[in-house]
């Protein structure tokens, strides 16, 4: 079958779907390291993993509304300055399983680990676009191009056997500060097949769906990409919209992800001993908004304590401080005293003072995306 050439994967991944391969690490493994090891990084695919063997003949074609259409080979991309960007990638479907418990949603189920933080290495898309005649900070090309479309090599059924694709605005693609990369490395190693070998897009602060893997072409276009995953998926609808009354054209494709956090040191329903319990997890927000605060409750949300936050070890985390990684998650830690069965809750606040919604019901949507409701775990305390 098409799936006979899949790469090997770590046995401790929880598999949510086998073909296409969708898997996430156990919670406990996720929050134990600031930079997520490649083996434990969630894998989100819509078709078989492409086989790209001949790296010398591999190229990306640049087409559309540009001055100098051309083909770029890996050597051309590698000849540009190499940047390392620490960025958290999160699937819009992260925490979907919990959302589907209130009302059924459509999509692959995920626990809290469809998220990971990696050091991506590659060329800035803004530098690459200069090679095809588009200067930095361009909102529109002379021929009217306003969006940059990324088209993959893979084939998926949602595109009727065509390639996966997505787009971002040209102004973001040509802004060096937006740190959009054409990445060929992940955590200092050559990007592996699962994560987009030999070349993928990384759009920091934006839902994972726009970070197209296995690039085949980049097209500068007038309107945003008309592909399935931009127009018929990954849009946020209100709870009143169902499969009978949905009108996809009424909503924009989701780009930035909202403020999110999850407890990773506990699962439903863990049995713990009475006394001090350590509560750890991650918090992240989109658009480069840092994490201002993480609140933890051990009485179901009646009272709260503030968790401590950190990124790289030894450097205190201060939201919007230059020593912090602006596109990356923060890990949090709190100690609390627990004497009886209870619900432990976490919620984060980002640098724009955005907060997480209390109840999943309020943000329920038929595709089960962006479940950023307060994260709750039930614990049983044994004396
Ligand atoms: N790119 C291609 N070509 N095909 C895909 O199926 N999935 C997208 C995105 N890029 C996808 C893709 C989605 S929905 C997510 S969340 C991220 O890749 C996941 O990236 P990862 O598997 O490296 O974690
Ligand atoms: Mo995703």
Short mmCIF file of C-alpha atoms and ligand atoms in Angstrom, two decimals:
data_model
loop_
_atom_site.label_atom_id
_atom_site.label_comp_id
_atom_site.label_asym_id
_atom_site.label_seq_id
_atom_site.Cartn_x
_atom_site.Cartn_y
_atom_site.Cartn_z
CA UNK A 1 0.00 0.00 0.00
CA UNK A 2 0.89 3.69 0.02
CA UNK A 3 1.78 3.22 3.65
CA UNK A 4 4.45 0.57 3.12
CA UNK A 5 7.32 3.07 3.29
CA UNK A 6 6.59 4.82 6.58
CA UNK A 7 9.61 5.70 8.76
CA UNK A 8 10.26 3.99 12.12
CA UNK A 9 8.69 5.68 15.16
CA UNK A 10 9.26 5.64 18.91
CA UNK A 11 7.23 2.86 20.58
CA UNK A 12 6.03 5.06 23.44
CA UNK A 13 4.01 7.37 21.16
CA UNK A 14 0.24 7.08 21.59
CA UNK A 15 -1.15 6.40 18.13
CA UNK A 16 -4.40 8.26 17.41
CA UNK A 17 -4.61 7.13 13.78
CA UNK A 18 -2.34 4.69 11.96
CA UNK A 19 -2.94 5.58 8.30
CA UNK A 20 -2.32 8.49 8.02
CA UNK A 21 0.02 8.37 11.00
CA UNK A 22 -1.05 10.65 13.84
CA UNK A 23 0.59 10.23 17.22
CA UNK A 24 1.54 12.13 20.37
CA UNK A 25 3.89 11.48 23.30
CA UNK A 26 2.65 10.66 26.79
CA UNK A 27 1.96 13.82 28.81
CA UNK A 28 4.66 13.06 31.34
CA UNK A 29 7.36 12.92 28.64
CA UNK A 30 6.21 16.17 27.06
CA UNK A 31 6.76 18.59 29.94
CA UNK A 32 10.01 17.01 31.07
CA UNK A 33 12.07 18.97 28.56
CA UNK A 34 11.92 22.52 27.24
CA UNK A 35 13.07 21.41 23.79
CA UNK A 36 10.98 18.44 22.72
CA UNK A 37 13.14 15.56 21.45
CA UNK A 38 12.32 14.74 17.80
CA UNK A 39 11.19 11.19 18.73
CA UNK A 40 8.62 12.61 21.14
CA UNK A 41 7.42 15.44 18.91
CA UNK A 42 3.80 14.86 17.82
CA UNK A 43 3.32 13.68 14.25
CA UNK A 44 0.36 15.00 12.30
CA UNK A 45 -0.13 13.75 8.75
CA UNK A 46 -2.92 13.65 6.18
CA UNK A 47 -1.40 11.05 3.89
CA UNK A 48 1.59 8.73 3.50
CA UNK A 49 5.05 10.17 4.25
CA UNK A 50 6.63 11.01 0.86
CA UNK A 51 9.90 9.38 -0.14
CA UNK A 52 12.37 12.00 -1.34
CA UNK A 53 15.56 10.11 -2.12
CA UNK A 54 17.55 12.24 -4.47
CA UNK A 55 18.42 15.32 -2.45
CA UNK A 56 20.58 16.76 -5.27
CA UNK A 57 17.74 16.90 -7.75
CA UNK A 58 15.19 18.05 -5.13
CA UNK A 59 14.05 21.62 -5.75
CA UNK A 60 11.31 24.06 -4.84
CA UNK A 61 9.76 26.02 -7.67
CA UNK A 62 8.74 29.63 -7.13
CA UNK A 63 5.86 30.65 -9.37
CA UNK A 64 2.91 32.99 -9.63
CA UNK A 65 2.81 36.78 -9.41
CA UNK A 66 6.56 37.36 -9.14
CA UNK A 67 9.26 39.05 -11.20
CA UNK A 68 11.70 36.14 -11.42
CA UNK A 69 10.07 32.68 -11.33
CA UNK A 70 12.76 30.13 -10.50
CA UNK A 71 13.66 26.80 -9.08
CA UNK A 72 15.77 26.67 -5.94
CA UNK A 73 17.81 23.65 -4.94
CA UNK A 74 18.86 22.71 -1.41
CA UNK A 75 22.29 24.22 -2.05
CA UNK A 76 20.67 27.58 -2.86
CA UNK A 77 18.61 27.53 0.34
CA UNK A 78 21.62 26.44 2.42
CA UNK A 79 23.74 29.23 0.92
CA UNK A 80 21.51 31.81 2.63
CA UNK A 81 22.19 32.83 6.26
CA UNK A 82 21.05 30.06 8.60
CA UNK A 83 18.77 31.01 11.51
CA UNK A 84 17.86 28.98 14.56
CA UNK A 85 14.35 29.75 15.81
CA UNK A 86 12.95 28.10 18.92
CA UNK A 87 9.26 27.80 18.16
CA UNK A 88 6.32 25.85 19.51
CA UNK A 89 4.20 24.08 16.93
CA UNK A 90 0.68 23.23 18.02
CA UNK A 91 -2.01 21.43 16.08
CA UNK A 92 -5.34 23.26 16.15
CA UNK A 93 -6.83 19.90 17.16
CA UNK A 94 -4.80 19.66 20.38
CA UNK A 95 -7.13 18.61 23.27
CA UNK A 96 -9.90 17.62 20.82
CA UNK A 97 -10.76 14.42 22.72
CA UNK A 98 -11.84 16.46 25.74
CA UNK A 99 -14.00 18.69 23.54
CA UNK A 100 -15.71 15.68 21.95
CA UNK A 101 -16.80 14.49 25.40
CA UNK A 102 -19.34 17.32 25.65
CA UNK A 103 -20.69 16.87 22.10
CA UNK A 104 -19.34 14.84 19.21
CA UNK A 105 -16.86 16.58 16.92
CA UNK A 106 -15.25 15.50 13.65
CA UNK A 107 -11.52 14.87 13.56
CA UNK A 108 -8.65 12.82 14.94
CA UNK A 109 -8.73 12.64 18.75
CA UNK A 110 -5.83 14.20 20.64
CA UNK A 111 -4.97 14.42 24.33
CA UNK A 112 -2.85 17.42 25.41
CA UNK A 113 0.33 16.54 23.51
CA UNK A 114 -0.36 17.65 19.92
CA UNK A 115 2.20 20.34 20.67
CA UNK A 116 5.98 20.49 20.86
CA UNK A 117 8.82 22.97 21.08
CA UNK A 118 11.79 22.64 18.74
CA UNK A 119 14.83 24.56 17.60
CA UNK A 120 14.22 24.89 13.87
CA UNK A 121 17.17 25.62 11.61
CA UNK A 122 16.90 27.03 8.12
CA UNK A 123 16.68 30.07 5.89
CA UNK A 124 14.28 32.91 6.52
CA UNK A 125 11.50 32.93 3.96
CA UNK A 126 12.01 36.72 3.72
CA UNK A 127 15.58 36.09 2.48
CA UNK A 128 14.45 33.38 0.06
CA UNK A 129 11.77 35.61 -1.44
CA UNK A 130 14.41 38.26 -2.15
CA UNK A 131 16.05 35.74 -4.49
CA UNK A 132 12.89 35.77 -6.59
CA UNK A 133 12.71 39.54 -6.64
CA UNK A 134 10.44 40.33 -3.69
CA UNK A 135 11.98 42.84 -1.26
CA UNK A 136 11.58 42.69 2.53
CA UNK A 137 8.27 43.96 3.97
CA UNK A 138 6.31 43.73 0.74
CA UNK A 139 2.53 43.63 1.11
CA UNK A 140 1.78 43.25 -2.60
CA UNK A 141 3.89 42.51 -5.68
CA UNK A 142 3.60 44.72 -8.76
CA UNK A 143 1.47 42.04 -10.39
CA UNK A 144 -0.89 41.93 -7.39
CA UNK A 145 0.44 39.01 -5.34
CA UNK A 146 -0.64 39.27 -1.70
CA UNK A 147 -0.38 35.73 -0.36
CA UNK A 148 2.32 33.07 -0.34
CA UNK A 149 1.06 29.55 -0.95
CA UNK A 150 3.04 26.49 0.11
CA UNK A 151 2.36 23.31 -1.84
CA UNK A 152 3.60 19.94 -0.65
CA UNK A 153 4.76 16.74 -2.29
CA UNK A 154 2.38 14.54 -0.25
CA UNK A 155 -1.03 13.41 -1.45
CA UNK A 156 -4.13 13.42 0.71
CA UNK A 157 -7.73 12.33 0.31
CA UNK A 158 -9.14 15.69 1.46
CA UNK A 159 -7.56 17.23 -1.66
CA UNK A 160 -8.88 14.33 -3.79
CA UNK A 161 -5.41 12.86 -4.07
CA UNK A 162 -3.75 16.24 -4.59
CA UNK A 163 -1.08 17.79 -2.39
CA UNK A 164 -1.51 19.39 1.03
CA UNK A 165 -1.31 23.19 0.81
CA UNK A 166 -1.78 26.40 2.80
CA UNK A 167 -0.90 30.08 2.57
CA UNK A 168 0.11 33.05 4.69
CA UNK A 169 -0.06 36.78 3.86
CA UNK A 170 2.89 38.09 1.81
CA UNK A 171 3.52 40.82 4.41
CA UNK A 172 4.20 38.13 7.04
CA UNK A 173 6.32 36.04 4.66
CA UNK A 174 8.56 39.00 3.79
CA UNK A 175 8.88 40.27 7.36
CA UNK A 176 12.19 39.07 8.83
CA UNK A 177 10.82 39.69 12.34
CA UNK A 178 8.04 37.15 11.77
CA UNK A 179 10.78 34.47 11.64
CA UNK A 180 9.01 32.33 9.04
CA UNK A 181 11.54 29.66 8.09
CA UNK A 182 12.17 27.21 5.34
CA UNK A 183 13.60 24.69 7.79
CA UNK A 184 15.97 21.83 7.01
CA UNK A 185 17.01 21.13 10.60
CA UNK A 186 15.15 20.26 13.79
CA UNK A 187 17.00 20.33 17.12
CA UNK A 188 20.37 20.47 15.35
CA UNK A 189 19.74 17.39 13.20
CA UNK A 190 18.66 17.05 9.59
CA UNK A 191 14.87 17.26 9.51
CA UNK A 192 13.51 13.70 9.47
CA UNK A 193 10.90 12.29 7.10
CA UNK A 194 8.00 12.55 9.54
CA UNK A 195 8.62 16.24 10.07
CA UNK A 196 9.06 17.28 6.45
CA UNK A 197 12.41 16.13 5.02
CA UNK A 198 14.07 17.72 3.21
CA UNK A 199 12.37 21.12 3.62
CA UNK A 200 9.33 22.44 5.46
CA UNK A 201 7.81 25.76 6.38
CA UNK A 202 7.71 26.83 10.03
CA UNK A 203 5.30 29.69 10.72
CA UNK A 204 5.91 30.63 14.38
CA UNK A 205 2.88 31.53 16.50
CA UNK A 206 0.39 30.12 14.00
CA UNK A 207 -1.57 26.81 14.11
CA UNK A 208 0.54 23.88 12.86
CA UNK A 209 -1.60 23.41 9.75
CA UNK A 210 0.11 26.34 8.00
CA UNK A 211 3.62 24.92 8.49
CA UNK A 212 3.61 22.84 5.32
CA UNK A 213 5.99 19.86 5.22
CA UNK A 214 7.81 18.38 2.18
CA UNK A 215 7.72 21.56 0.11
CA UNK A 216 7.27 21.22 -3.62
CA UNK A 217 6.43 24.75 -4.72
CA UNK A 218 5.82 28.24 -3.39
CA UNK A 219 3.34 30.36 -5.31
CA UNK A 220 2.70 34.05 -4.90
CA UNK A 221 -1.03 34.51 -5.42
CA UNK A 222 -3.63 37.29 -5.24
CA UNK A 223 -6.16 35.58 -2.94
CA UNK A 224 -5.45 33.23 -0.06
CA UNK A 225 -4.95 29.55 -0.89
CA UNK A 226 -8.20 27.84 -1.89
CA UNK A 227 -7.12 24.41 -0.62
CA UNK A 228 -9.26 22.24 1.64
CA UNK A 229 -7.28 22.90 4.81
CA UNK A 230 -7.60 26.68 4.39
CA UNK A 231 -11.23 26.84 3.22
CA UNK A 232 -13.05 23.73 4.46
CA UNK A 233 -11.21 22.96 7.66
CA UNK A 234 -9.31 24.69 10.48
CA UNK A 235 -11.87 27.46 10.83
CA UNK A 236 -13.45 28.37 14.16
CA UNK A 237 -17.27 28.23 14.20
CA UNK A 238 -19.69 29.15 16.99
CA UNK A 239 -21.44 26.36 18.96
CA UNK A 240 -24.68 26.97 16.99
CA UNK A 241 -23.17 25.83 13.70
CA UNK A 242 -23.66 22.16 12.79
CA UNK A 243 -23.09 20.04 9.67
CA UNK A 244 -26.54 20.97 8.30
CA UNK A 245 -26.23 24.75 8.48
CA UNK A 246 -22.47 25.28 8.00
CA UNK A 247 -21.37 27.93 5.51
CA UNK A 248 -17.59 27.72 5.26
CA UNK A 249 -17.31 31.03 3.43
CA UNK A 250 -18.47 32.99 6.50
CA UNK A 251 -15.21 32.41 8.42
CA UNK A 252 -11.54 33.13 7.91
CA UNK A 253 -8.90 30.42 8.04
CA UNK A 254 -7.49 30.21 11.58
CA UNK A 255 -3.95 31.59 11.80
CA UNK A 256 -2.57 32.59 15.28
CA UNK A 257 -3.39 30.15 18.05
CA UNK A 258 -4.97 31.45 21.28
CA UNK A 259 -3.52 31.22 24.79
CA UNK A 260 -3.29 27.61 25.93
CA UNK A 261 -1.95 25.55 28.81
CA UNK A 262 -2.06 21.99 30.09
CA UNK A 263 -0.99 20.04 33.13
CA UNK A 264 1.35 17.24 32.08
CA UNK A 265 2.42 15.71 35.41
CA UNK A 266 -1.01 14.22 36.17
CA UNK A 267 -3.59 12.20 34.27
CA UNK A 268 -7.26 11.44 34.98
CA UNK A 269 -7.57 9.74 37.43
CA UNK A 270 -4.20 9.46 39.15
CA UNK A 271 -3.99 8.19 42.70
CA UNK A 272 -1.65 10.30 44.81
CA UNK A 273 -0.60 10.39 48.43
CA UNK A 274 -1.89 13.19 50.69
CA UNK A 275 0.53 16.08 51.10
CA UNK A 276 2.64 18.12 48.72
CA UNK A 277 2.00 17.53 45.01
CA UNK A 278 4.10 18.96 42.21
CA UNK A 279 2.05 20.23 39.25
CA UNK A 280 3.94 20.83 35.99
CA UNK A 281 2.92 21.55 32.43
CA UNK A 282 3.24 23.92 29.48
CA UNK A 283 1.68 27.25 28.49
CA UNK A 284 1.87 28.95 25.08
CA UNK A 285 0.20 31.68 23.10
CA UNK A 286 0.20 32.54 19.40
CA UNK A 287 1.38 35.60 17.51
CA UNK A 288 4.55 35.97 19.59
CA UNK A 289 2.55 36.85 22.69
CA UNK A 290 4.44 35.62 25.72
CA UNK A 291 2.95 34.02 28.81
CA UNK A 292 2.32 36.54 31.56
CA UNK A 293 1.05 34.19 34.23
CA UNK A 294 -0.08 30.64 34.95
CA UNK A 295 -2.64 30.05 37.70
CA UNK A 296 -3.14 26.67 39.36
CA UNK A 297 -6.00 25.57 41.60
CA UNK A 298 -6.26 22.43 43.71
CA UNK A 299 -9.90 22.99 44.66
CA UNK A 300 -11.57 22.89 41.26
CA UNK A 301 -11.07 26.61 40.57
CA UNK A 302 -12.24 28.26 43.81
CA UNK A 303 -8.81 29.49 44.87
CA UNK A 304 -5.62 29.91 42.87
CA UNK A 305 -1.87 30.05 43.31
CA UNK A 306 0.60 31.38 40.76
CA UNK A 307 2.97 28.85 39.20
CA UNK A 308 6.60 29.61 38.44
CA UNK A 309 7.54 29.72 34.77
CA UNK A 310 10.72 28.96 32.87
CA UNK A 311 12.15 28.38 29.42
CA UNK A 312 15.86 27.58 29.10
CA UNK A 313 17.30 26.46 32.40
CA UNK A 314 19.12 29.08 34.44
CA UNK A 315 17.48 32.06 32.72
CA UNK A 316 14.46 33.47 34.53
CA UNK A 317 11.46 33.78 32.24
CA UNK A 318 10.06 37.29 31.88
CA UNK A 319 7.31 37.78 29.34
CA UNK A 320 8.46 40.04 26.47
CA UNK A 321 11.98 40.23 27.90
CA UNK A 322 14.64 39.89 25.23
CA UNK A 323 16.15 36.84 26.91
CA UNK A 324 12.95 34.88 26.36
CA UNK A 325 12.14 32.84 23.25
CA UNK A 326 9.12 34.75 21.98
CA UNK A 327 7.72 31.97 19.80
CA UNK A 328 8.22 29.25 22.39
CA UNK A 329 6.14 27.78 25.18
CA UNK A 330 6.97 28.19 28.85
CA UNK A 331 6.99 25.30 31.27
CA UNK A 332 5.33 25.89 34.63
CA UNK A 333 5.63 24.35 38.05
CA UNK A 334 3.61 24.72 41.25
CA UNK A 335 3.65 22.93 44.60
CA UNK A 336 0.40 22.54 46.48
CA UNK A 337 -0.99 20.64 49.43
CA UNK A 338 -3.70 18.13 48.59
CA UNK A 339 -5.49 16.16 51.29
CA UNK A 340 -8.55 14.72 49.56
CA UNK A 341 -9.97 13.78 46.17
CA UNK A 342 -10.12 16.91 44.07
CA UNK A 343 -9.91 18.56 40.67
CA UNK A 344 -6.63 20.30 39.85
CA UNK A 345 -6.97 23.13 37.31
CA UNK A 346 -4.55 25.29 35.31
CA UNK A 347 -5.16 28.43 33.23
CA UNK A 348 -2.74 30.86 31.61
CA UNK A 349 -2.76 34.57 30.78
CA UNK A 350 -0.77 35.88 27.81
CA UNK A 351 1.09 39.18 27.38
CA UNK A 352 -2.01 40.81 25.84
CA UNK A 353 -3.96 39.76 28.98
CA UNK A 354 -5.96 37.19 27.02
CA UNK A 355 -7.32 34.46 29.29
CA UNK A 356 -8.52 30.92 28.66
CA UNK A 357 -12.27 30.21 28.68
CA UNK A 358 -13.49 28.36 31.76
CA UNK A 359 -15.74 25.80 30.10
CA UNK A 360 -15.25 23.75 26.98
CA UNK A 361 -19.00 24.00 26.20
CA UNK A 362 -18.63 27.74 25.55
CA UNK A 363 -16.13 27.19 22.76
CA UNK A 364 -17.41 23.89 21.38
CA UNK A 365 -17.19 23.84 17.59
CA UNK A 366 -18.03 21.08 15.14
CA UNK A 367 -14.44 20.50 14.02
CA UNK A 368 -13.19 20.33 17.59
CA UNK A 369 -10.42 22.89 17.15
CA UNK A 370 -8.79 25.26 19.64
CA UNK A 371 -9.88 23.63 22.86
CA UNK A 372 -8.19 26.09 25.18
CA UNK A 373 -10.60 25.72 28.09
CA UNK A 374 -9.14 25.55 31.61
CA UNK A 375 -7.26 22.30 31.88
CA UNK A 376 -8.63 20.03 34.61
CA UNK A 377 -7.40 16.74 36.05
CA UNK A 378 -9.15 14.65 38.65
CA UNK A 379 -6.98 13.14 41.36
CA UNK A 380 -7.82 10.50 43.92
CA UNK A 381 -6.02 10.88 47.20
CA UNK A 382 -5.31 7.67 49.10
CA UNK A 383 -4.56 7.79 52.81
N1 LIG B 1 2.19 19.44 5.69
C1 LIG B 1 1.90 18.47 4.81
N2 LIG B 1 2.53 18.47 3.63
N3 LIG B 1 0.99 17.49 5.07
C2 LIG B 1 0.33 17.46 6.27
O1 LIG B 1 -0.50 16.57 6.49
N4 LIG B 1 -0.06 18.57 8.44
C3 LIG B 1 -0.09 19.91 9.05
C4 LIG B 1 1.28 20.56 9.04
N5 LIG B 1 1.90 20.43 7.75
C5 LIG B 1 0.59 18.49 7.23
C6 LIG B 1 1.57 19.46 6.88
C7 LIG B 1 -0.61 19.93 10.41
S1 LIG B 1 -2.29 19.90 10.58
C8 LIG B 1 0.22 20.10 11.50
S2 LIG B 1 -0.43 20.31 13.04
C9 LIG B 1 1.69 20.09 11.36
O2 LIG B 1 2.09 19.93 10.01
C10 LIG B 1 2.30 18.97 12.16
O3 LIG B 1 3.67 18.94 12.03
P1 LIG B 1 4.54 17.76 12.64
O4 LIG B 1 4.01 16.46 12.13
O5 LIG B 1 5.93 18.03 12.24
O6 LIG B 1 4.37 17.84 14.13
MO1 LIG B 2 -2.86 20.28 12.76
#
